[in-house]
mmCIF file of C-alpha atoms in Angstrom:
data_model
loop_
_atom_site.group_PDB
_atom_site.id
_atom_site.type_symbol
_atom_site.label_atom_id
_atom_site.label_comp_id
_atom_site.label_asym_id
_atom_site.label_seq_id
_atom_site.Cartn_x
_atom_site.Cartn_y
_atom_site.Cartn_z
ATOM 1 C CA MET A 1 -61.754 54.618 9.271
ATOM 2 C CA GLN A 2 -60.942 52.787 12.539
ATOM 3 C CA ALA A 3 -64.347 53.666 13.777
ATOM 4 C CA ILE A 4 -66.217 52.169 10.658
ATOM 5 C CA ARG A 5 -64.165 48.929 11.071
ATOM 6 C CA ASN A 6 -65.113 48.732 14.960
ATOM 7 C CA LEU A 7 -68.851 49.267 13.972
ATOM 8 C CA GLY A 8 -68.660 46.725 11.372
ATOM 9 C CA LEU A 9 -66.969 44.186 13.733
ATOM 10 C CA ALA A 10 -69.646 44.855 16.454
ATOM 11 C CA LEU A 11 -72.436 44.470 14.055
ATOM 12 C CA ALA A 12 -71.053 41.007 12.876
ATOM 13 C CA VAL A 13 -70.844 39.760 16.386
ATOM 14 C CA LEU A 14 -74.253 40.950 17.062
ATOM 15 C CA PHE A 15 -75.352 39.050 13.931
ATOM 16 C CA VAL A 16 -73.568 35.853 14.788
ATOM 17 C CA ALA A 17 -74.638 36.088 18.402
ATOM 18 C CA GLY A 18 -78.326 36.180 17.188
ATOM 19 C CA CYS A 19 -78.092 32.880 15.424
ATOM 20 C CA ALA A 20 -77.404 30.827 18.795
ATOM 21 C CA SER A 21 -78.973 30.759 22.286
ATOM 22 C CA PHE A 22 -77.851 28.912 25.106
ATOM 23 C CA THR A 23 -79.062 28.549 28.805
ATOM 24 C CA ASP A 24 -76.437 29.574 31.366
ATOM 25 C CA GLU A 25 -76.314 27.113 34.541
ATOM 26 C CA ALA A 26 -73.120 26.812 36.113
ATOM 27 C CA SER A 27 -71.815 23.086 36.315
ATOM 28 C CA PRO A 28 -70.712 21.715 39.736
ATOM 29 C CA ASN A 29 -66.929 20.419 39.633
ATOM 30 C CA LEU A 30 -67.090 16.845 38.035
ATOM 31 C CA PRO A 31 -64.319 14.285 38.501
ATOM 32 C CA ARG A 32 -62.779 13.678 34.850
ATOM 33 C CA ASN A 33 -61.800 9.993 36.038
ATOM 34 C CA ALA A 34 -65.069 9.096 37.345
ATOM 35 C CA GLN A 35 -67.051 6.229 35.512
ATOM 36 C CA TRP A 36 -69.178 8.019 32.887
ATOM 37 C CA GLY A 37 -71.975 6.765 30.580
ATOM 38 C CA ILE A 38 -74.234 7.985 27.853
ATOM 39 C CA VAL A 39 -77.758 6.938 27.699
ATOM 40 C CA PRO A 40 -80.217 7.292 24.616
ATOM 41 C CA MET A 41 -80.976 10.976 23.754
ATOM 42 C CA ILE A 42 -84.946 11.415 23.447
ATOM 43 C CA ASN A 43 -85.867 12.802 20.184
ATOM 44 C CA TYR A 44 -88.612 15.485 20.252
ATOM 45 C CA SER A 45 -87.832 16.647 16.745
ATOM 46 C CA GLN A 46 -89.781 15.764 13.884
ATOM 47 C CA THR A 47 -86.736 13.995 12.223
ATOM 48 C CA PRO A 48 -86.298 10.467 12.634
ATOM 49 C CA GLN A 49 -83.203 9.131 14.361
ATOM 50 C CA ALA A 50 -82.006 12.529 15.366
ATOM 51 C CA GLY A 51 -81.386 11.467 19.033
ATOM 52 C CA GLU A 52 -79.342 8.516 17.709
ATOM 53 C CA ARG A 53 -77.366 11.075 15.497
ATOM 54 C CA SER A 54 -76.860 13.289 18.138
ATOM 55 C CA GLU A 55 -75.477 10.695 20.465
ATOM 56 C CA GLN A 56 -72.788 9.660 18.108
ATOM 57 C CA ILE A 57 -71.705 13.309 17.775
ATOM 58 C CA LEU A 58 -71.978 13.594 21.588
ATOM 59 C CA LEU A 59 -69.639 10.644 21.905
ATOM 60 C CA SER A 60 -66.843 12.245 19.835
ATOM 61 C CA VAL A 61 -67.287 15.709 21.639
ATOM 62 C CA LEU A 62 -66.933 14.281 24.990
ATOM 63 C CA SER A 63 -63.931 12.404 23.705
ATOM 64 C CA SER A 64 -62.247 15.593 22.553
ATOM 65 C CA HIS A 65 -62.758 16.826 26.059
ATOM 66 C CA GLY A 66 -61.030 14.046 27.866
ATOM 67 C CA LEU A 67 -64.066 11.640 28.552
ATOM 68 C CA GLN A 68 -64.242 8.030 27.593
ATOM 69 C CA PRO A 69 -67.852 7.027 28.548
ATOM 70 C CA ARG A 70 -69.437 3.957 28.214
ATOM 71 C CA VAL A 71 -72.298 3.891 25.724
ATOM 72 C CA TYR A 72 -75.569 2.088 26.472
ATOM 73 C CA PRO A 73 -75.779 -0.717 23.961
ATOM 74 C CA VAL A 74 -78.226 -0.190 21.216
ATOM 75 C CA SER A 75 -80.339 -3.120 19.643
ATOM 76 C CA THR A 76 -81.587 -2.635 16.307
ATOM 77 C CA GLN A 77 -83.749 -5.830 16.666
ATOM 78 C CA GLY A 78 -86.735 -7.044 18.585
ATOM 79 C CA GLU A 79 -88.764 -5.015 20.884
ATOM 80 C CA GLN A 80 -86.167 -2.437 22.042
ATOM 81 C CA ALA A 81 -85.993 -1.153 18.468
ATOM 82 C CA LEU A 82 -89.914 -0.381 18.686
ATOM 83 C CA MET A 83 -89.923 1.214 22.193
ATOM 84 C CA ASP A 84 -90.659 4.542 22.772
ATOM 85 C CA ASP A 85 -87.479 6.867 23.591
ATOM 86 C CA ASN A 86 -88.701 7.415 27.085
ATOM 87 C CA GLU A 87 -88.948 3.586 27.573
ATOM 88 C CA ARG A 88 -85.352 3.065 26.147
ATOM 89 C CA LEU A 89 -84.299 5.739 28.553
ATOM 90 C CA ALA A 90 -85.713 4.027 31.662
ATOM 91 C CA GLY A 91 -84.098 0.832 30.552
ATOM 92 C CA ALA A 92 -80.823 2.625 29.797
ATOM 93 C CA LEU A 93 -80.777 4.376 33.448
ATOM 94 C CA GLU A 94 -81.390 0.941 34.932
ATOM 95 C CA TRP A 95 -78.307 -0.318 32.863
ATOM 96 C CA ALA A 96 -76.094 2.717 34.194
ATOM 97 C CA ARG A 97 -76.945 1.562 37.904
ATOM 98 C CA GLU A 98 -76.162 -2.046 37.213
ATOM 99 C CA GLN A 99 -72.829 -0.872 35.639
ATOM 100 C CA LYS A 100 -72.162 1.386 38.791
ATOM 101 C CA LEU A 101 -71.531 4.340 36.645
ATOM 102 C CA ASP A 102 -71.015 7.606 38.666
ATOM 103 C CA TYR A 103 -72.510 9.819 36.095
ATOM 104 C CA VAL A 104 -74.643 9.484 33.170
ATOM 105 C CA ILE A 105 -75.133 11.988 30.501
ATOM 106 C CA ALA A 106 -78.879 12.225 28.880
ATOM 107 C CA GLY A 107 -80.422 14.582 26.917
ATOM 108 C CA SER A 108 -83.046 15.437 24.181
ATOM 109 C CA VAL A 109 -83.109 16.746 20.676
ATOM 110 C CA GLU A 110 -85.691 19.631 20.383
ATOM 111 C CA GLU A 111 -84.811 20.664 16.821
ATOM 112 C CA TRP A 112 -82.966 18.911 13.927
ATOM 113 C CA GLN A 113 -83.848 20.022 10.519
ATOM 114 C CA TYR A 114 -82.980 22.202 7.735
ATOM 115 C CA LYS A 115 -85.373 25.458 7.621
ATOM 116 C CA ASN A 116 -87.728 25.988 4.633
ATOM 117 C CA GLY A 117 -86.556 28.665 2.118
ATOM 118 C CA LEU A 118 -83.938 29.471 -0.564
ATOM 119 C CA ASP A 119 -81.060 28.932 1.879
ATOM 120 C CA GLY A 120 -82.064 25.899 3.544
ATOM 121 C CA GLU A 121 -80.023 26.902 6.857
ATOM 122 C CA PRO A 122 -79.628 23.835 9.567
ATOM 123 C CA ALA A 123 -81.067 24.385 12.622
ATOM 124 C CA VAL A 124 -80.428 22.411 15.870
ATOM 125 C CA GLY A 125 -81.761 22.458 19.311
ATOM 126 C CA ILE A 126 -80.255 20.217 22.161
ATOM 127 C CA SER A 127 -80.558 19.748 25.859
ATOM 128 C CA LEU A 128 -78.068 17.870 27.986
ATOM 129 C CA ARG A 129 -78.384 16.776 31.576
ATOM 130 C CA VAL A 130 -75.764 15.147 33.835
ATOM 131 C CA LEU A 131 -77.368 12.635 36.324
ATOM 132 C CA GLU A 132 -75.868 10.975 39.214
ATOM 133 C CA GLY A 133 -75.734 7.219 38.316
ATOM 134 C CA SER A 134 -77.066 5.571 41.362
ATOM 135 C CA SER A 135 -80.149 7.845 41.855
ATOM 136 C CA GLY A 136 -80.777 9.447 38.590
ATOM 137 C CA ARG A 137 -80.744 12.803 40.161
ATOM 138 C CA VAL A 138 -80.203 15.616 37.867
ATOM 139 C CA LEU A 139 -76.872 17.615 38.862
ATOM 140 C CA TRP A 140 -76.729 19.884 35.952
ATOM 141 C CA SER A 141 -78.652 20.739 32.874
ATOM 142 C CA LYS A 142 -78.006 23.141 29.821
ATOM 143 C CA SER A 143 -79.819 23.782 26.297
ATOM 144 C CA GLY A 144 -78.585 25.280 23.273
ATOM 145 C CA ALA A 145 -79.751 26.012 19.993
ATOM 146 C CA ARG A 146 -78.420 27.152 16.680
ATOM 147 C CA ALA A 147 -79.151 28.129 13.112
ATOM 148 C CA GLY A 148 -76.290 27.440 10.736
ATOM 149 C CA TRP A 149 -75.201 28.932 7.595
ATOM 150 C CA SER A 150 -76.684 27.916 4.475
ATOM 151 C CA ARG A 151 -73.744 25.824 3.484
ATOM 152 C CA GLU A 152 -73.400 24.057 6.804
ATOM 153 C CA SER A 153 -74.418 20.639 7.506
ATOM 154 C CA LEU A 154 -76.824 19.560 10.391
ATOM 155 C CA ALA A 155 -73.951 17.447 11.838
ATOM 156 C CA GLY A 156 -71.715 20.421 11.942
ATOM 157 C CA THR A 157 -74.285 22.649 13.517
ATOM 158 C CA ALA A 158 -74.870 19.905 16.094
ATOM 159 C CA GLN A 159 -71.410 19.431 16.802
ATOM 160 C CA THR A 160 -71.051 23.074 17.406
ATOM 161 C CA VAL A 161 -74.004 23.246 19.820
ATOM 162 C CA LEU A 162 -72.855 20.040 21.620
ATOM 163 C CA ASP A 163 -69.091 21.244 22.073
ATOM 164 C CA LYS A 164 -70.628 24.529 23.672
ATOM 165 C CA LEU A 165 -72.801 22.435 25.968
ATOM 166 C CA VAL A 166 -69.937 20.191 27.096
ATOM 167 C CA GLY A 167 -67.556 22.869 27.142
ATOM 168 C CA ALA A 168 -69.659 24.407 29.956
ATOM 169 C CA LEU A 169 -69.092 21.138 32.329
ATOM 170 C CA ARG A 170 -66.407 21.830 34.927
ATOM 171 C CA PHE A 171 -64.147 19.094 35.392
ATOM 172 C CA GLU A 172 -61.576 18.348 38.289
#
């Protein structure tokens, strides 16, 4: 009976692990009390505003890990609203230098959708980078993807992915 229970548990763990994928790069030790900032996430997915949605979730996840970063101010009017994500990112990195931020968290959304089919599972793929504020040099990068269960939301799945990504950062 115990062997069947152990086999069932092992199969369940393998099944759940098969629904998520993360790269594994060690983070350098980063000072928690440094000046941190968040810049716009580039949206490579087919879903409009997935970058903005993930930025908001990222902000709350960072807060739960003890960081209170400054956020690049978003304008919904004028030319900035029509800019390409890469142009917005370039402007945001310039803003980070002007603000004298030590570290900037940037990233991209590769997937943000409900899969087709009866279950309509949420699928999220996100990459994060920690950049040196003054130079823009990449200090750390990690990607993660997850397909949630049929009753989960995209936001909940994204929060799980972002929490795992941010959890890989080592703070002093």
